[in-house]
mmCIF file of C-alpha atoms in Angstrom:
data_model
loop_
_atom_site.group_PDB
_atom_site.id
_atom_site.type_symbol
_atom_site.label_atom_id
_atom_site.label_comp_id
_atom_site.label_asym_id
_atom_site.label_seq_id
_atom_site.Cartn_x
_atom_site.Cartn_y
_atom_site.Cartn_z
ATOM 1 C CA UNK A 564 0.000 0.000 0.000
ATOM 2 C CA UNK A 565 2.818 2.442 0.786
ATOM 3 C CA UNK A 566 4.274 1.912 -2.704
ATOM 4 C CA UNK A 567 0.954 2.946 -4.244
ATOM 5 C CA UNK A 568 0.858 6.074 -2.111
ATOM 6 C CA UNK A 569 4.384 7.000 -3.209
ATOM 7 C CA UNK A 570 3.623 6.437 -6.884
ATOM 8 C CA UNK A 571 0.678 8.839 -7.089
ATOM 9 C CA UNK A 572 2.700 12.024 -6.450
ATOM 10 C CA UNK A 573 5.272 10.918 -9.027
ATOM 11 C CA UNK A 574 2.531 10.363 -11.644
ATOM 12 C CA UNK A 575 0.961 13.726 -10.729
ATOM 13 C CA UNK A 576 4.320 15.471 -11.126
ATOM 14 C CA UNK A 577 4.904 13.763 -14.464
ATOM 15 C CA UNK A 578 1.425 14.784 -15.658
ATOM 16 C CA UNK A 579 1.961 18.383 -14.527
ATOM 17 C CA UNK A 580 5.337 18.476 -16.279
ATOM 18 C CA UNK A 581 3.825 17.099 -19.492
ATOM 19 C CA UNK A 582 0.998 19.661 -19.361
ATOM 20 C CA UNK A 583 3.488 22.498 -18.792
ATOM 21 C CA UNK A 584 5.598 21.256 -21.690
ATOM 22 C CA UNK A 585 2.605 21.207 -24.074
ATOM 23 C CA UNK A 586 1.625 24.749 -23.096
ATOM 24 C CA UNK A 587 5.096 26.198 -23.632
ATOM 25 C CA UNK A 588 5.001 26.422 -27.435
ATOM 26 C CA UNK A 589 1.820 28.503 -27.685
ATOM 27 C CA UNK A 590 2.881 30.644 -24.716
ATOM 28 C CA UNK A 591 6.303 31.365 -26.256
ATOM 29 C CA UNK A 592 4.737 32.127 -29.643
ATOM 30 C CA UNK A 593 2.297 34.554 -28.013
ATOM 31 C CA UNK A 594 5.079 36.150 -25.960
ATOM 32 C CA UNK A 595 7.252 36.576 -29.060
ATOM 33 C CA UNK A 596 4.380 38.127 -31.011
ATOM 34 C CA UNK A 597 3.435 40.557 -28.217
ATOM 35 C CA UNK A 598 7.030 41.617 -27.665
ATOM 36 C CA UNK A 599 7.547 41.955 -31.410
ATOM 37 C CA UNK A 600 4.473 44.174 -31.653
ATOM 38 C CA UNK A 601 5.863 46.466 -28.960
ATOM 39 C CA UNK A 602 9.279 46.570 -30.639
ATOM 40 C CA UNK A 603 7.574 47.362 -33.942
ATOM 41 C CA UNK A 604 5.507 50.147 -32.414
ATOM 42 C CA UNK A 605 8.577 51.789 -30.910
ATOM 43 C CA UNK A 606 10.546 51.239 -34.140
ATOM 44 C CA UNK A 607 7.808 52.942 -36.178
ATOM 45 C CA UNK A 608 8.186 56.013 -33.964
ATOM 46 C CA UNK A 609 11.996 55.912 -34.428
ATOM 47 C CA UNK A 610 11.987 55.713 -38.205
ATOM 48 C CA UNK A 611 8.752 57.390 -39.300
ATOM 49 C CA UNK A 612 6.641 59.199 -36.720
ATOM 50 C CA UNK A 613 9.283 61.263 -34.936
ATOM 51 C CA UNK A 614 11.304 62.117 -38.062
ATOM 52 C CA UNK A 615 8.061 63.102 -39.807
ATOM 53 C CA UNK A 616 7.007 65.302 -36.914
ATOM 54 C CA UNK A 617 10.522 66.746 -36.628
ATOM 55 C CA UNK A 618 10.062 68.183 -40.105
ATOM 56 C CA UNK A 619 6.955 70.093 -39.002
ATOM 57 C CA UNK A 620 6.465 73.262 -37.031
ATOM 58 C CA UNK A 621 6.104 73.415 -33.247
ATOM 59 C CA UNK A 622 2.307 73.629 -33.238
ATOM 60 C CA UNK A 623 2.004 70.577 -35.504
ATOM 61 C CA UNK A 624 4.475 68.618 -33.379
ATOM 62 C CA UNK A 625 2.812 69.395 -30.044
ATOM 63 C CA UNK A 626 -0.724 68.886 -31.377
ATOM 64 C CA UNK A 627 0.136 65.573 -33.057
ATOM 65 C CA UNK A 628 1.984 64.149 -30.043
ATOM 66 C CA UNK A 629 -0.849 65.160 -27.699
ATOM 67 C CA UNK A 630 -3.333 63.346 -29.945
ATOM 68 C CA UNK A 631 -1.085 60.289 -30.338
ATOM 69 C CA UNK A 632 -0.510 60.068 -26.583
ATOM 70 C CA UNK A 633 -4.252 60.257 -25.912
ATOM 71 C CA UNK A 634 -5.163 57.790 -28.668
ATOM 72 C CA UNK A 635 -2.690 55.099 -27.665
ATOM 73 C CA UNK A 636 -4.342 54.669 -24.269
ATOM 74 C CA UNK A 637 -6.794 52.006 -25.399
ATOM 75 C CA UNK A 638 -7.595 48.396 -24.439
ATOM 76 C CA UNK A 639 -5.758 46.790 -27.355
ATOM 77 C CA UNK A 640 -2.546 48.671 -26.606
ATOM 78 C CA UNK A 641 -2.962 47.965 -22.889
ATOM 79 C CA UNK A 642 -3.396 44.245 -23.481
ATOM 80 C CA UNK A 643 -0.267 44.008 -25.628
ATOM 81 C CA UNK A 644 1.747 46.259 -23.287
ATOM 82 C CA UNK A 645 0.921 44.121 -20.241
ATOM 83 C CA UNK A 646 0.856 40.830 -22.151
ATOM 84 C CA UNK A 647 4.391 41.354 -23.427
ATOM 85 C CA UNK A 648 5.512 41.191 -19.792
ATOM 86 C CA UNK A 649 3.062 38.680 -18.329
ATOM 87 C CA UNK A 650 3.197 36.031 -21.052
ATOM 88 C CA UNK A 651 7.012 35.704 -21.115
ATOM 89 C CA UNK A 652 6.968 35.496 -17.315
ATOM 90 C CA UNK A 653 4.488 32.618 -17.555
ATOM 91 C CA UNK A 654 6.673 31.058 -20.252
ATOM 92 C CA UNK A 655 9.681 31.255 -17.958
ATOM 93 C CA UNK A 656 7.774 29.432 -15.233
ATOM 94 C CA UNK A 657 6.458 26.752 -17.629
ATOM 95 C CA UNK A 658 9.899 26.155 -19.126
ATOM 96 C CA UNK A 659 11.399 25.862 -15.675
ATOM 97 C CA UNK A 660 8.711 23.337 -14.662
ATOM 98 C CA UNK A 661 9.352 21.282 -17.775
ATOM 99 C CA UNK A 662 13.111 21.207 -17.147
ATOM 100 C CA UNK A 663 14.196 23.183 -20.197
ATOM 101 C CA UNK A 664 17.036 25.147 -18.617
ATOM 102 C CA UNK A 665 18.505 26.833 -21.707
ATOM 103 C CA UNK A 666 15.107 28.003 -22.965
ATOM 104 C CA UNK A 667 14.198 29.109 -19.426
ATOM 105 C CA UNK A 668 17.280 31.329 -19.320
ATOM 106 C CA UNK A 669 16.478 32.990 -22.674
ATOM 107 C CA UNK A 670 12.869 33.580 -21.664
ATOM 108 C CA UNK A 671 13.908 35.028 -18.304
ATOM 109 C CA UNK A 672 16.341 37.356 -20.095
ATOM 110 C CA UNK A 673 13.557 38.440 -22.453
ATOM 111 C CA UNK A 674 11.255 39.122 -19.513
ATOM 112 C CA UNK A 675 13.911 41.263 -17.822
ATOM 113 C CA UNK A 676 14.685 43.169 -21.034
ATOM 114 C CA UNK A 677 11.032 43.966 -21.564
ATOM 115 C CA UNK A 678 10.662 44.916 -17.901
ATOM 116 C CA UNK A 679 13.550 47.362 -18.398
ATOM 117 C CA UNK A 680 11.652 48.874 -21.350
ATOM 118 C CA UNK A 681 8.567 49.286 -19.139
ATOM 119 C CA UNK A 682 10.611 50.910 -16.372
ATOM 120 C CA UNK A 683 12.104 53.307 -18.928
ATOM 121 C CA UNK A 684 8.625 54.047 -20.253
ATOM 122 C CA UNK A 685 7.322 54.754 -16.754
ATOM 123 C CA UNK A 686 10.332 56.809 -15.692
ATOM 124 C CA UNK A 687 10.865 58.879 -18.851
ATOM 125 C CA UNK A 688 8.271 58.656 -21.610
ATOM 126 C CA UNK A 689 5.071 58.722 -19.542
ATOM 127 C CA UNK A 690 6.101 61.741 -17.435
ATOM 128 C CA UNK A 691 7.077 63.578 -20.616
ATOM 129 C CA UNK A 692 3.730 62.665 -22.187
ATOM 130 C CA UNK A 693 1.956 63.929 -19.068
ATOM 131 C CA UNK A 694 3.866 67.236 -19.144
ATOM 132 C CA UNK A 695 3.050 67.641 -22.834
ATOM 133 C CA UNK A 696 -0.644 67.077 -22.104
ATOM 134 C CA UNK A 697 -0.479 69.529 -19.194
ATOM 135 C CA UNK A 698 0.781 72.227 -21.546
ATOM 136 C CA UNK A 699 -2.812 72.424 -22.756
ATOM 137 C CA UNK A 700 -4.296 73.470 -26.049
ATOM 138 C CA UNK A 701 -1.448 74.350 -28.425
ATOM 139 C CA UNK A 702 -3.485 77.328 -29.655
ATOM 140 C CA UNK A 703 -3.220 78.819 -26.162
ATOM 141 C CA UNK A 704 0.439 77.981 -25.458
ATOM 142 C CA UNK A 705 2.636 81.069 -25.682
ATOM 143 C CA UNK A 706 5.976 79.267 -26.243
ATOM 144 C CA UNK A 707 5.418 76.084 -28.241
ATOM 145 C CA UNK A 708 9.128 75.903 -29.090
ATOM 146 C CA UNK A 709 9.974 75.594 -25.370
ATOM 147 C CA UNK A 710 7.285 72.929 -24.834
ATOM 148 C CA UNK A 711 8.627 70.958 -27.777
ATOM 149 C CA UNK A 712 12.274 71.380 -26.726
ATOM 150 C CA UNK A 713 11.460 70.070 -23.232
ATOM 151 C CA UNK A 714 9.870 66.971 -24.762
ATOM 152 C CA UNK A 715 11.308 65.906 -28.108
ATOM 153 C CA UNK A 716 15.025 65.114 -27.578
ATOM 154 C CA UNK A 717 14.622 63.150 -24.336
ATOM 155 C CA UNK A 718 11.481 61.323 -25.457
ATOM 156 C CA UNK A 719 13.099 60.359 -28.779
ATOM 157 C CA UNK A 720 16.286 59.072 -27.152
ATOM 158 C CA UNK A 721 14.321 57.055 -24.591
ATOM 159 C CA UNK A 722 12.170 55.618 -27.359
ATOM 160 C CA UNK A 723 15.249 54.404 -29.241
ATOM 161 C CA UNK A 724 16.352 52.630 -26.055
ATOM 162 C CA UNK A 725 12.873 51.065 -25.740
ATOM 163 C CA UNK A 726 13.138 49.827 -29.316
ATOM 164 C CA UNK A 727 16.503 48.212 -28.629
ATOM 165 C CA UNK A 728 15.293 46.596 -25.383
ATOM 166 C CA UNK A 729 12.091 45.231 -26.935
ATOM 167 C CA UNK A 730 13.890 43.995 -30.052
ATOM 168 C CA UNK A 731 16.457 42.208 -27.896
ATOM 169 C CA UNK A 732 13.607 40.693 -25.850
ATOM 170 C CA UNK A 733 11.903 39.461 -29.029
ATOM 171 C CA UNK A 734 15.178 37.926 -30.245
ATOM 172 C CA UNK A 735 15.667 36.205 -26.867
ATOM 173 C CA UNK A 736 12.118 34.817 -27.026
ATOM 174 C CA UNK A 737 12.740 33.586 -30.568
ATOM 175 C CA UNK A 738 15.820 31.768 -29.315
ATOM 176 C CA UNK A 739 13.819 30.243 -26.455
ATOM 177 C CA UNK A 740 11.164 29.095 -28.910
ATOM 178 C CA UNK A 741 13.813 27.427 -31.081
ATOM 179 C CA UNK A 742 15.426 25.748 -28.066
ATOM 180 C CA UNK A 743 12.031 24.542 -26.865
ATOM 181 C CA UNK A 744 11.441 22.858 -30.218
ATOM 182 C CA UNK A 745 14.742 20.956 -29.986
ATOM 183 C CA UNK A 746 14.638 18.176 -27.361
ATOM 184 C CA UNK A 747 18.449 17.981 -27.226
ATOM 185 C CA UNK A 748 18.661 21.620 -26.096
ATOM 186 C CA UNK A 749 16.715 21.002 -22.892
#
């Protein structure tokens, strides 16, 4: 009877490990997609949005950035923003449970890289966005050049860093996904 009692936890652990292993692929694919979407969003600002706005006058720049900052606060963006952190964290846990050490490491690195991008966003970009919004209606601002100068260079530099961090996270997740697919790499 004692042998039967000892065997049940082993079977339960094996079943839990198998379930975790089956879930890893879809979780890593979702994590990679979400992180890639965030990297792509930041990249689009680096190569198109900010250079396009830089070519315009101060009123156009301030007005456009105020509208962009207000428009981006929506449920789809929120889900991807949070999901790009939560899903890789879940992937790290699942990979660890299934014994895939190399893939676990890459996923943990990706999670930390994306977390760094979120910290940068919270510490630099969001406060700048808030100050830009607080400037008020561009038609009523007396010194739009000063408002723009207090925003544009720092925000743009921080955004480039976010792009690099998110791209590196997406690459790390891609590596984890490849390692997960190869049994020998566990």
